Coordinates of C-alpha atoms and ligand atoms in Angstrom, one line a residue:
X19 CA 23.5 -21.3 -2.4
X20 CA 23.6 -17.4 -1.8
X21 CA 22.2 -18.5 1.8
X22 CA 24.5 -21.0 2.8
X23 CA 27.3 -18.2 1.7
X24 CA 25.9 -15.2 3.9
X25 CA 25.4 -18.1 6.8
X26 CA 28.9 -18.5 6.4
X27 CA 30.4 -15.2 6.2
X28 CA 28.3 -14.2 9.9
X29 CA 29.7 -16.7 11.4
X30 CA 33.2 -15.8 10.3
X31 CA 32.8 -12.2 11.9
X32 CA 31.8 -13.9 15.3
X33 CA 34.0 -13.5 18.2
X34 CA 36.3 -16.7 19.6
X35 CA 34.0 -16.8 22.6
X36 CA 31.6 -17.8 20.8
X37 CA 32.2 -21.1 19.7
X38 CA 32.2 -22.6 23.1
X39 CA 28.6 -20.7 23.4
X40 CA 25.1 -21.3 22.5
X41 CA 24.9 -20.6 18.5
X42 CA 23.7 -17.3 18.6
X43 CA 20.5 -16.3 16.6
X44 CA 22.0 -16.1 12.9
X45 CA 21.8 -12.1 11.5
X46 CA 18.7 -11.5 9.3
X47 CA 19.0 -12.7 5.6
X48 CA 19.1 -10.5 2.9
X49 CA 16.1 -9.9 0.9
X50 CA 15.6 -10.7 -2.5
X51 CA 15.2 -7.9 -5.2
X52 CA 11.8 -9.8 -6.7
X53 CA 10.8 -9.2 -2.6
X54 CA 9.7 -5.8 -3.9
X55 CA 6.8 -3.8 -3.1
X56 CA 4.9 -2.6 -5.7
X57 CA 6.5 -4.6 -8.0
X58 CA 9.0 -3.0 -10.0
X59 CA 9.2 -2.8 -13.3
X60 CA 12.0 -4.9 -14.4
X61 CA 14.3 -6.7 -11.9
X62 CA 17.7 -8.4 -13.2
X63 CA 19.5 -9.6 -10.2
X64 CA 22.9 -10.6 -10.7
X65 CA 23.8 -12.8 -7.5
X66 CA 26.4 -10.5 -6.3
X67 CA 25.8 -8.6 -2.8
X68 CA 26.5 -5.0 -1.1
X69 CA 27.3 -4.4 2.3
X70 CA 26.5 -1.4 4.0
X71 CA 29.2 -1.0 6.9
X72 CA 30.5 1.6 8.8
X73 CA 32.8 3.0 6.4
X74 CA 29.7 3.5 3.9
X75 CA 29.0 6.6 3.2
X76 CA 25.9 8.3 0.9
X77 CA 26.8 10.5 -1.7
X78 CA 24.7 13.2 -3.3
X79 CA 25.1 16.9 -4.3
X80 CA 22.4 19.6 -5.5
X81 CA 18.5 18.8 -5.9
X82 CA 19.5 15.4 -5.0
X83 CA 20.6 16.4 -1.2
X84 CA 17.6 16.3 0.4
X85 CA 16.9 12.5 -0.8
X86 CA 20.0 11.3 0.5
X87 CA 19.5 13.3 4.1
X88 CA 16.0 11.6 4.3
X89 CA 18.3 8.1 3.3
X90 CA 20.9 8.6 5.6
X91 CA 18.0 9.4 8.2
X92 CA 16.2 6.2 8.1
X93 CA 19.2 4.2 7.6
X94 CA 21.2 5.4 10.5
X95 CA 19.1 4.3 13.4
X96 CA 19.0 0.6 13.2
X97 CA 23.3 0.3 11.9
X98 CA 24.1 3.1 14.1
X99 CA 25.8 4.1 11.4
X100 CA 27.7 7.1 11.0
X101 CA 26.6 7.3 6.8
X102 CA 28.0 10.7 6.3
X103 CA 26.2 12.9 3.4
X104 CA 28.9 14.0 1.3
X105 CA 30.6 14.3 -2.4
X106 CA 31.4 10.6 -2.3
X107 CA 30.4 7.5 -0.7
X108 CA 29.8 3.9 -1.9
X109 CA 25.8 4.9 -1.6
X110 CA 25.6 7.4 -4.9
X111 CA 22.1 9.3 -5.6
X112 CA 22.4 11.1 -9.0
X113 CA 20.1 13.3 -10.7
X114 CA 20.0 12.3 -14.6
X115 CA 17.9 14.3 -16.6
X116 CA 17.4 11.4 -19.2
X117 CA 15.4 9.5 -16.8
X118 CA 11.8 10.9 -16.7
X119 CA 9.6 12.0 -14.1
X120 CA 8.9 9.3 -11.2
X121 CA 11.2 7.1 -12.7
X122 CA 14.8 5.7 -10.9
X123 CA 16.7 3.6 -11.9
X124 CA 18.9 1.4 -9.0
X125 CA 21.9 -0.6 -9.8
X126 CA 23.3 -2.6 -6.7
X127 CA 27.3 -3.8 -7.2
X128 CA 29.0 -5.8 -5.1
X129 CA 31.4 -1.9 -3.9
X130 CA 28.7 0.1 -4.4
X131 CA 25.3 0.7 -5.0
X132 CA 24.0 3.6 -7.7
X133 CA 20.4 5.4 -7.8
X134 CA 19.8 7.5 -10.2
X135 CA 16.7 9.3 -11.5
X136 CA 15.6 12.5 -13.3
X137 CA 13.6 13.9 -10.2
X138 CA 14.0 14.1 -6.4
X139 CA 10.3 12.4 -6.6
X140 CA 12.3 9.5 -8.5
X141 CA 15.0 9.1 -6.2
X142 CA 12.5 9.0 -3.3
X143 CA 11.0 6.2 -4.9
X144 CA 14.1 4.5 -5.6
X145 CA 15.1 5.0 -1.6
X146 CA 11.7 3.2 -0.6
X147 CA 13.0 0.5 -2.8
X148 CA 16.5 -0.2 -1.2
X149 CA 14.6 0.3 2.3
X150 CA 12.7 -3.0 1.0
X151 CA 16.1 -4.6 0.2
X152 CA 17.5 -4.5 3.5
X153 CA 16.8 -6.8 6.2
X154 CA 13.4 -5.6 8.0
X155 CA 15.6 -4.4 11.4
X156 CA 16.5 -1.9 9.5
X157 CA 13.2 -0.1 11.0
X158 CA 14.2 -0.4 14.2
X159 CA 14.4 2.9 16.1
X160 CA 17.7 1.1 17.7
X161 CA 21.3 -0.5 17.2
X162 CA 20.4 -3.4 15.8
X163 CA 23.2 -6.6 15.3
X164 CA 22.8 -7.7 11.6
X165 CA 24.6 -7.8 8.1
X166 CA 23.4 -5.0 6.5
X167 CA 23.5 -6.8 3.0
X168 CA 21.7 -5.6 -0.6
X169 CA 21.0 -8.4 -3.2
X170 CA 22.9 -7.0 -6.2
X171 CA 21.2 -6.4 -9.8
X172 CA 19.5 -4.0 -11.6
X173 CA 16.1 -2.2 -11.1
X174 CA 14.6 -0.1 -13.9
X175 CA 11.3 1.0 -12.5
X176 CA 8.8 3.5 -13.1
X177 CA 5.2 4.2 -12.6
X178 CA 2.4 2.9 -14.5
X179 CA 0.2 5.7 -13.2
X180 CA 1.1 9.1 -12.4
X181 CA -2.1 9.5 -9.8
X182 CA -1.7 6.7 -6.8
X183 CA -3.9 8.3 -4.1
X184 CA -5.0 7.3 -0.3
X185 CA -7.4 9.3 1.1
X186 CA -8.5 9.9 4.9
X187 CA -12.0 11.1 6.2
X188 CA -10.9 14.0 8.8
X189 CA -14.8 14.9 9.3
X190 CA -17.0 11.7 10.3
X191 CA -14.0 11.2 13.0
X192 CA -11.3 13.7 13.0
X193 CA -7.8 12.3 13.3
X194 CA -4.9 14.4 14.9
X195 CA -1.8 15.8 12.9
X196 CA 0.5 13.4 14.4
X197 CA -2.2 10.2 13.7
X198 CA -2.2 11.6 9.9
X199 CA 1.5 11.7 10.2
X200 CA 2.1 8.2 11.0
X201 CA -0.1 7.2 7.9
X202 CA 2.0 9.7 5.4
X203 CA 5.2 7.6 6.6
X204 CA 3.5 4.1 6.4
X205 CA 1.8 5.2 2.6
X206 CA 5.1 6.8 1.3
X207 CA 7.1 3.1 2.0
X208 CA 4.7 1.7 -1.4
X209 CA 4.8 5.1 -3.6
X210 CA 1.7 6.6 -3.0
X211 CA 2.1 10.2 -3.7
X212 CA -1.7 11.8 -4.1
X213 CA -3.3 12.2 -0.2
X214 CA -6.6 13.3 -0.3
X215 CA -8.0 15.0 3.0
X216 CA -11.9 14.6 3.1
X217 CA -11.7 17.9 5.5
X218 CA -15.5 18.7 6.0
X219 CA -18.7 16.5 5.9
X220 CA -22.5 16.1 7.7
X221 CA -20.8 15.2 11.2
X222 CA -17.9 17.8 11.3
X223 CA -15.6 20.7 10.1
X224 CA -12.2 20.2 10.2
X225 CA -10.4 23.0 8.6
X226 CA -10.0 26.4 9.9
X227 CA -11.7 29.2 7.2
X228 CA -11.0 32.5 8.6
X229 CA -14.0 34.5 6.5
X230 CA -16.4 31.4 8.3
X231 CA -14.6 31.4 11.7
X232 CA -18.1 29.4 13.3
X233 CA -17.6 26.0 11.0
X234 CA -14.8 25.3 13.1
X235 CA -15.9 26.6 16.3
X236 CA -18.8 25.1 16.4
X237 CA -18.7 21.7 14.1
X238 CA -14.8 20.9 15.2
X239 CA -16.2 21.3 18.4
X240 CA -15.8 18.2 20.8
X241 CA -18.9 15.7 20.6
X242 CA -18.7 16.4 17.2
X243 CA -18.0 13.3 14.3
X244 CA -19.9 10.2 14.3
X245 CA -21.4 9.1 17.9
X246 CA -19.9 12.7 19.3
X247 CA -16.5 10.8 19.4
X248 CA -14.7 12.8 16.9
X249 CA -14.0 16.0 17.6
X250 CA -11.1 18.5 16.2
X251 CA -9.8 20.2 13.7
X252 CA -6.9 21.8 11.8
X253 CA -5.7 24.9 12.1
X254 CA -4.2 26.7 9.1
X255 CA -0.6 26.3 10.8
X256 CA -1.8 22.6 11.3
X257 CA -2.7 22.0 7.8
X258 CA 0.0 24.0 6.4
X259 CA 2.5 21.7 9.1
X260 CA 0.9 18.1 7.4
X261 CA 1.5 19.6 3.6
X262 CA 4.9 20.3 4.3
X263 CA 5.3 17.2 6.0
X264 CA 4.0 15.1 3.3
X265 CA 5.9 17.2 0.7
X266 CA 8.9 16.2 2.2
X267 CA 8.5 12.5 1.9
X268 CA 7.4 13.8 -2.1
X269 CA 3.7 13.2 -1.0
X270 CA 0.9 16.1 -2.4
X271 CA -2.0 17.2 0.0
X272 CA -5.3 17.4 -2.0
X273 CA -8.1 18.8 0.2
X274 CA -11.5 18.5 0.0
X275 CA -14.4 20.2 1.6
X276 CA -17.8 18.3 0.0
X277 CA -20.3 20.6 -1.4
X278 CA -23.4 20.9 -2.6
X279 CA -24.5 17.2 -0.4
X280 CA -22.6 16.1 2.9
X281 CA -23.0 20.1 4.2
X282 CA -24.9 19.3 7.4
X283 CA -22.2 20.8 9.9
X284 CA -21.8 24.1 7.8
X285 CA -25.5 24.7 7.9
X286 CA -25.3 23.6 11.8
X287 CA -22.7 26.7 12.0
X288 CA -24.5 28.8 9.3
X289 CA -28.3 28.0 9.3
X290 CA -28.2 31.1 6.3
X291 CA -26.6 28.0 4.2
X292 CA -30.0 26.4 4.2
X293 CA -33.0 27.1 1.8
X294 CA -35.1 28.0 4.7
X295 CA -32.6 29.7 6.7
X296 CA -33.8 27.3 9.8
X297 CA -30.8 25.5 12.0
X298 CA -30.2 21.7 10.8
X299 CA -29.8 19.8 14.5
X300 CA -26.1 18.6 14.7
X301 CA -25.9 14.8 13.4
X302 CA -23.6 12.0 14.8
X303 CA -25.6 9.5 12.8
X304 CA -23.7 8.2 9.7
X305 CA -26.3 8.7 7.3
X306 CA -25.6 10.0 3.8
X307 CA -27.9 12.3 1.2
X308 CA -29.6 14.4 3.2
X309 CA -28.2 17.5 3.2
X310 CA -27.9 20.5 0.4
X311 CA -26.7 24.0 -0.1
X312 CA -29.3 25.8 -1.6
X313 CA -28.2 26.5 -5.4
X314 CA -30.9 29.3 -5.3
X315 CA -29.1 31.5 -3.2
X316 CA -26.2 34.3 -3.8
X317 CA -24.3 33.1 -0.1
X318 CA -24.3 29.8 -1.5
X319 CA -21.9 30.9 -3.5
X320 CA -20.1 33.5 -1.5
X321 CA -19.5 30.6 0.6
X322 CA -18.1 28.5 -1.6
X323 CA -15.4 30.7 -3.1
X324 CA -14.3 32.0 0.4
X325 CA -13.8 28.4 1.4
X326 CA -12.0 27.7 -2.1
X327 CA -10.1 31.1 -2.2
X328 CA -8.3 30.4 1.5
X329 CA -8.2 26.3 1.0
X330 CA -6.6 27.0 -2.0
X331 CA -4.5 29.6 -0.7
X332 CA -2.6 27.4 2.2
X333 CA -2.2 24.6 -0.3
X334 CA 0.9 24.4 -2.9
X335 CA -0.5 21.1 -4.6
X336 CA -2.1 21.5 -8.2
X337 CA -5.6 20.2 -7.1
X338 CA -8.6 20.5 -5.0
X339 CA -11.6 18.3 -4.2
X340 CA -14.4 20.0 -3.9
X341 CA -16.8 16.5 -3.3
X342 CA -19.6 16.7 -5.6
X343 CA -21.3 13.0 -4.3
X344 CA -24.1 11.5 -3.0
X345 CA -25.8 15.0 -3.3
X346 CA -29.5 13.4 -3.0
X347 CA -31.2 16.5 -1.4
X348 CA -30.1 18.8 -4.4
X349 CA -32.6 18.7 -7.4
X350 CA -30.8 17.5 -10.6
X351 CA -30.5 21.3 -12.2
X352 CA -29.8 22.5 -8.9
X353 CA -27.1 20.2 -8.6
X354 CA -25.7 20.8 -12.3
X355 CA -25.9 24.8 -12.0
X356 CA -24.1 24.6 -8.8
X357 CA -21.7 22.8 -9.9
X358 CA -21.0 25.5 -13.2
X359 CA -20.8 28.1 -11.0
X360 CA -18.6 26.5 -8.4
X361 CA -15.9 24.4 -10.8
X362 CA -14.4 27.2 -12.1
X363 CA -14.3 29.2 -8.4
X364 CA -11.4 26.4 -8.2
X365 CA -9.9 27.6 -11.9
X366 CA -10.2 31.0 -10.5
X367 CA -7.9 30.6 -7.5
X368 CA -5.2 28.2 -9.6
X369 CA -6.5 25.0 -9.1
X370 CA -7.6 22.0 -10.8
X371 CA -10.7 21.1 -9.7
X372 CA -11.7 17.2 -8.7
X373 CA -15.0 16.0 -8.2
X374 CA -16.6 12.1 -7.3
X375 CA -18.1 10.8 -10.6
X376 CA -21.7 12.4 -9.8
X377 CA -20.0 16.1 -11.1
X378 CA -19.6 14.3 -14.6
X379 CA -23.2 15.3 -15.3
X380 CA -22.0 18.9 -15.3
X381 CA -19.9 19.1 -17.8
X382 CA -16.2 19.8 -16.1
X383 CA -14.8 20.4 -18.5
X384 CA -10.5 20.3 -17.1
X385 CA -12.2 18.7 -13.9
X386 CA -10.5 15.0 -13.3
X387 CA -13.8 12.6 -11.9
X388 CA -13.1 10.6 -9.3
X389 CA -15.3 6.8 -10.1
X390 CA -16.4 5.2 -6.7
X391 CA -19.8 3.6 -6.8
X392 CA -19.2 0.1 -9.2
X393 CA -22.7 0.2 -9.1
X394 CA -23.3 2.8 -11.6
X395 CA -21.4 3.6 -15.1
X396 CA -18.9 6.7 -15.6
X397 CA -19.0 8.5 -18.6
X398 CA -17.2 11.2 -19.3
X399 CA -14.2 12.8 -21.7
X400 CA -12.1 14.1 -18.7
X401 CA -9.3 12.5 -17.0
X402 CA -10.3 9.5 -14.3
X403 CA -9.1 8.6 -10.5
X404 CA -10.3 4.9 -10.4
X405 CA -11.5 4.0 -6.8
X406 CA -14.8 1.4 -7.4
X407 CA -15.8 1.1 -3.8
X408 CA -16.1 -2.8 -3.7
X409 CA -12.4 -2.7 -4.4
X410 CA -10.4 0.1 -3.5
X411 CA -12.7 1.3 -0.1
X412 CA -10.4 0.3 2.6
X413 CA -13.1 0.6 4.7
X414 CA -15.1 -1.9 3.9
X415 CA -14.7 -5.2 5.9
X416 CA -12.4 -7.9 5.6
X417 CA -15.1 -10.2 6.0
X418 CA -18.0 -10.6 8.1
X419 CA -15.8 -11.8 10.8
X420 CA -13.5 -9.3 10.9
X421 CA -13.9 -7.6 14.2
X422 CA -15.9 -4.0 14.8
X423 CA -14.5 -1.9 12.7
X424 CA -15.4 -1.4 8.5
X425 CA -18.7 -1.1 6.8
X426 CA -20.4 -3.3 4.3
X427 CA -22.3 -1.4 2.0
X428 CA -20.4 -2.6 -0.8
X429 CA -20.1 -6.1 0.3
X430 CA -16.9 -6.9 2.1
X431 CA -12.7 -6.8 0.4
X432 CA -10.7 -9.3 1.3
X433 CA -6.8 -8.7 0.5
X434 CA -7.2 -10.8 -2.8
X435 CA -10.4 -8.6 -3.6
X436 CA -8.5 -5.6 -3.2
X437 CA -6.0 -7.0 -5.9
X438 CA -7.3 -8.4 -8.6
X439 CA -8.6 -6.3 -10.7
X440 CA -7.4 -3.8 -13.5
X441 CA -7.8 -0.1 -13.3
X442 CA -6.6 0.0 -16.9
X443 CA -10.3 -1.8 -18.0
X444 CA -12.1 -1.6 -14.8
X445 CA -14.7 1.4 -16.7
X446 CA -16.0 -0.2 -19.7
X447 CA -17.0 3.9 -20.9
X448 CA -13.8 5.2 -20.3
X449 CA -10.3 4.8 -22.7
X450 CA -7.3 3.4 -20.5
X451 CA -5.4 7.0 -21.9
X452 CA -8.1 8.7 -19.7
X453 CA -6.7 7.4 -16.5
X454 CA -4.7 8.9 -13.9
X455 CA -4.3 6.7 -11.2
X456 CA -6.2 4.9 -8.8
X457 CA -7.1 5.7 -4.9
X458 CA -7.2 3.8 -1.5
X459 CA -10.3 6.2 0.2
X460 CA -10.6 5.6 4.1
X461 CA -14.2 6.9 5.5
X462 CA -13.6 7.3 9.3
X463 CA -17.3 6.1 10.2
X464 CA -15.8 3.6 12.1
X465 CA -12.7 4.6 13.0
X466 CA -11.1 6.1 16.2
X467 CA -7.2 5.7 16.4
X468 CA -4.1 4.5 14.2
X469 CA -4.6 1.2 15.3
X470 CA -7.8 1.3 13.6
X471 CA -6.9 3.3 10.4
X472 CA -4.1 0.5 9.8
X473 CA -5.9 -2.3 10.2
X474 CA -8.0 -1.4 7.7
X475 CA -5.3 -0.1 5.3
X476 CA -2.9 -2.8 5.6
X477 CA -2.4 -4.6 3.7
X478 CA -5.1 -4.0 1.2
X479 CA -3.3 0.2 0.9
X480 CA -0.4 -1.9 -0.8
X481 CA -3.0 -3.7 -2.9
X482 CA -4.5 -0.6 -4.8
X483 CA -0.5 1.3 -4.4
X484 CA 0.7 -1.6 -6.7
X485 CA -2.5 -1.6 -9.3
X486 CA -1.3 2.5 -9.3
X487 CA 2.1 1.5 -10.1
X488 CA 3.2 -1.9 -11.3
X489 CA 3.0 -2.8 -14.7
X490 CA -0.4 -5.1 -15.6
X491 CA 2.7 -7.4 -16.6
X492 CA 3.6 -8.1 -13.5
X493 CA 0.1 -8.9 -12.2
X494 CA 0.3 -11.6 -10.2
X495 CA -1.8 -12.3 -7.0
X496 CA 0.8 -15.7 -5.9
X497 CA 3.4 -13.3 -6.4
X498 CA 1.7 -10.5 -4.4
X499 CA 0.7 -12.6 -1.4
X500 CA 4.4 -14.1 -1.0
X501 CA 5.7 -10.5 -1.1
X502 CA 2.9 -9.3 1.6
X503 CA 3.4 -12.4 3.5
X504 CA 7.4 -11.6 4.0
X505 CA 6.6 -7.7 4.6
X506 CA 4.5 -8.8 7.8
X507 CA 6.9 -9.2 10.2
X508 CA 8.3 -5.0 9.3
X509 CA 4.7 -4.3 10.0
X510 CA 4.7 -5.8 13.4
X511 CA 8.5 -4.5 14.3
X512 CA 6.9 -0.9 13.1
X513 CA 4.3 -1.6 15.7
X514 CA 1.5 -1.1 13.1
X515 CA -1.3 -3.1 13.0
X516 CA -2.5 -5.1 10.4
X517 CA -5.1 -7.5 9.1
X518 CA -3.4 -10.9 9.5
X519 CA -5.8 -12.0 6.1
X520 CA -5.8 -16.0 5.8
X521 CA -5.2 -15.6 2.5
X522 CA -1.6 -14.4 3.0
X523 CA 1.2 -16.6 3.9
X524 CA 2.6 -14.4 7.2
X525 CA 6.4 -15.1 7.0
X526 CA 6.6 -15.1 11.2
Ligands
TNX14 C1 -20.0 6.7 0.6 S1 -18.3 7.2 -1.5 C2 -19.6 8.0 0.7 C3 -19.2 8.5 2.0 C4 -19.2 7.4 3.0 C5 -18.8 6.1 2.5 C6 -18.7 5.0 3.5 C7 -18.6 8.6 -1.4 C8 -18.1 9.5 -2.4 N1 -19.4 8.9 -0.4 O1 -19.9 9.6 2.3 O2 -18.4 7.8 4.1 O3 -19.7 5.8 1.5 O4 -18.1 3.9 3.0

């Protein structure tokens, strides 16, 4: 019914000429508001439609500015638009202090349309929603011909979980500022807001510490990363450039530099790191668990807190990584008087530290644990990032057919894999109040270019970002694959590549 009414309203607006012409290609349909992805909340659509025209206008004042800007911004290409930021306009953004945290609230009329929320972070959210509402040329870097229409109705949203992470491996394969850049603005569209940097590791250094200037120079050297391909690194001003860049789209840089395991390329640059004090040979394999600082020595620790101390000091965000896994080479006390000693270096500088699940065995006590291998049980008291690695690793395979690309350690993830299960009950040991979100980690074994990273992220990213914030309520794979299925053909206008999954019904 509402179909047949837009059909008839674009061909009302069409010139004379064109009734002796070729019908031309109708204007994109609107979207539906249950078209969202993740899944809100609660959706109460009301039948009625907004258009967004040339007169529209976006208004906003105060904290909620810089929202509306980065609106009017993404909005104005495609309508060529003029959408002027001002103290009225049919588009309102309002900051309400009775709405809490993350939460918006978005109420589409048929004059005008109203998002309101208690934080700029909110309001964000509630923008990536009404991007989803519009037709998908509304990414288009150019004018586009369509009816820019909104289904009408109400959205009250908010996030289950205030933790929804991705996280990229810089080391095994480092990957430029601009490549890391192009995944902020694909990851921000579905609400992530945690992204975890995975900055050093056995192949590679990728982040500049002044009081160590040889990790850089000589393991972000090129021929370093896996199979010499993946060399680079960040400078301070380069790091400093991403966090600001995923600030602004309300996204928080965690770093991480892995200690006391997955050390190789310090000790290639330090050979003092070792117990011995001999020179490790530079690896390009992608072997894991051989490598250790050496808990008996004082410069293992020197090291650690000047690498803390400056990482901590060029990053804003609340939390740092400081890796804790797979630490194989390090005897058990070793590993658990390390990890005493080095868990508070984080406290000292201002920052809450985060570990993989292995630093549970040290007590960390404030520390949040990060679960990944679903083949071992998590206990622990302190707060929980949920990321099993036979779900939430987007780089594990597809399937065995999927082409180069992906690992299969733990078994391959189809999209439906990625979904259905519950983060809420996924650790039998750990209560649901314990959890603070999920992640979507990346390891860059295999990777090389953008095109790589997002056919391994998408769609199964969108999997884990709506397990971080849809309610369990609105669970519901059919649902999920349908939504997916329709958000393909932004993805290909985007030029971002995708896994076409079998599984998902591609609406092009
Ligand atoms: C395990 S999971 C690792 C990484 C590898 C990854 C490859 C974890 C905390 N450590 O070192 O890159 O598998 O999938």
């Amino acid at each position: 019914m509402r179909l047949a009414t837009l059909a008839a309203t674009s061909l009302l607006v069409l010139p004379l000429a064109a009734c002796t012409e070729p019908a031309p290609t109708p204007a994109p349909l609107a979207r539906s508001l249950a078209s969202v992805l993740p899944a809100p909340a609660r959706v109460t659509p009301s039948g009625v439609r907004f258009e967004l025209t040339e007169a529209s206008g976006i208004a906003a004042e105060g904290d909620a500015l810089p929202v509306a800007e980065l609106l009017a911004a993404t909005l104005r290409p495609a309508t060529g638009f003029r959408l002027p930021v001002a103290a009225t306009g049919d588009v309102a953004l309002r900051l309400d202090t009775s709405i809490a945290g993350e939460a918006y609230r978005l109420d589409v009329g048929e004059d005008r349309v109203d998002l309101t929320a208690g934080t700029p972070a909110g309001l964000n959210n509630g923008v990536q929603t009404l991007r989803q509402l519009l037709p998908a040329a509304i990414d288009a870097g150019t004018v586009q011909q369509a009816a820019w229409i909104i289904p009408g109705g109400r959205i009250d949203d908010e996030p289950r979980y205030a933790y929804r992470g991705a996280m990229l491996d810089l080391a095994r394969h480092f990957h430029t500022p601009d490549e890391v850049k192009r995944y902020i603005d694909q990851i921000s569209r579905f609400k992530i807001n945690y992204l975890h940097l995975h900055l050093a590791d056995d192949q590679g250094w990728r982040i500049q510490i002044d009081s160590w200037p040889e990790l850089t120079a000589v393991s972000g050297a090129p021929g370093t990363g896996v199979d010499g391909a993946g060399g680079g690194y960040l400078t301070k001003a380069a790091y400093r450039d991403l966090v600001t860049y995923a600030a602004d789209r309300y996204i928080t840089v965690i770093p991480e530099v892995d200690m006391p395991g997955h050390v190789n390329a310090a000790q290639v640059a330090y050979p003092e790191l070792t117990c011995d004090g001999v020179a490790p040979r530079q690896r390009t394999d992608t072997a894991v668990g051989y490598s250790s600082l050496c808990a008996g020595k004082e410069i293992t620790y020197r090291f650690a807190e000047d690498v803390i101390r400056e990482l901590a000091a060029m990053t804003p965000g609340p939390y740092l990584h400081i890796g804790g896994d797979e630490a194989r080479a390090t005897p058990h006390a070793d590993y658990v008087t390390f990890q005493k000693r080095v868990m508070p270096l984080a406290r000292k500088y201002g920052k809450i530290p985060i570990g993989w699940q292995e630093i549970a065995a040290a007590e960390p006590e404030g520390a949040i644990v990060q679960y990944w291998n679903h083949t071992e049980p998590l206990t622990t008291n302190q707060r929980v990032i949920v990321s099993p690695a036979s779900q939430a690793y987007l780089d594990m395979q597809y399937d065995r057919q999927t082409p180069a690309g992906g690992m299969n350690w733990a078994g391959t993830t189809e999209v439906d894999d990625a979904y259905d299960w519950n983060p809420g009950a996924r650790l039998k040991t750990v209560p649901p109040e314990l959890i603070f979100g999920v992640e979507a980690p990346l390891w860059s074994e295999t990777l090389r270019d953008s095109a790589d990273i997002e056919f391994l992220a998408f769609p199964r990213l969108v999997a884990i970002a709506e397990l971080g914030w849809s309610p369990w309520s609105t669970h519901d794979w059919e649902s999920f694959r349908q939504r997916i299925g329709a958000y393909g053909p932004q993805w290909t206008r985007l030029g971002v590549r995708f896994y076409e999954s079998p599984k998902i019904p591609w609406g092009h």
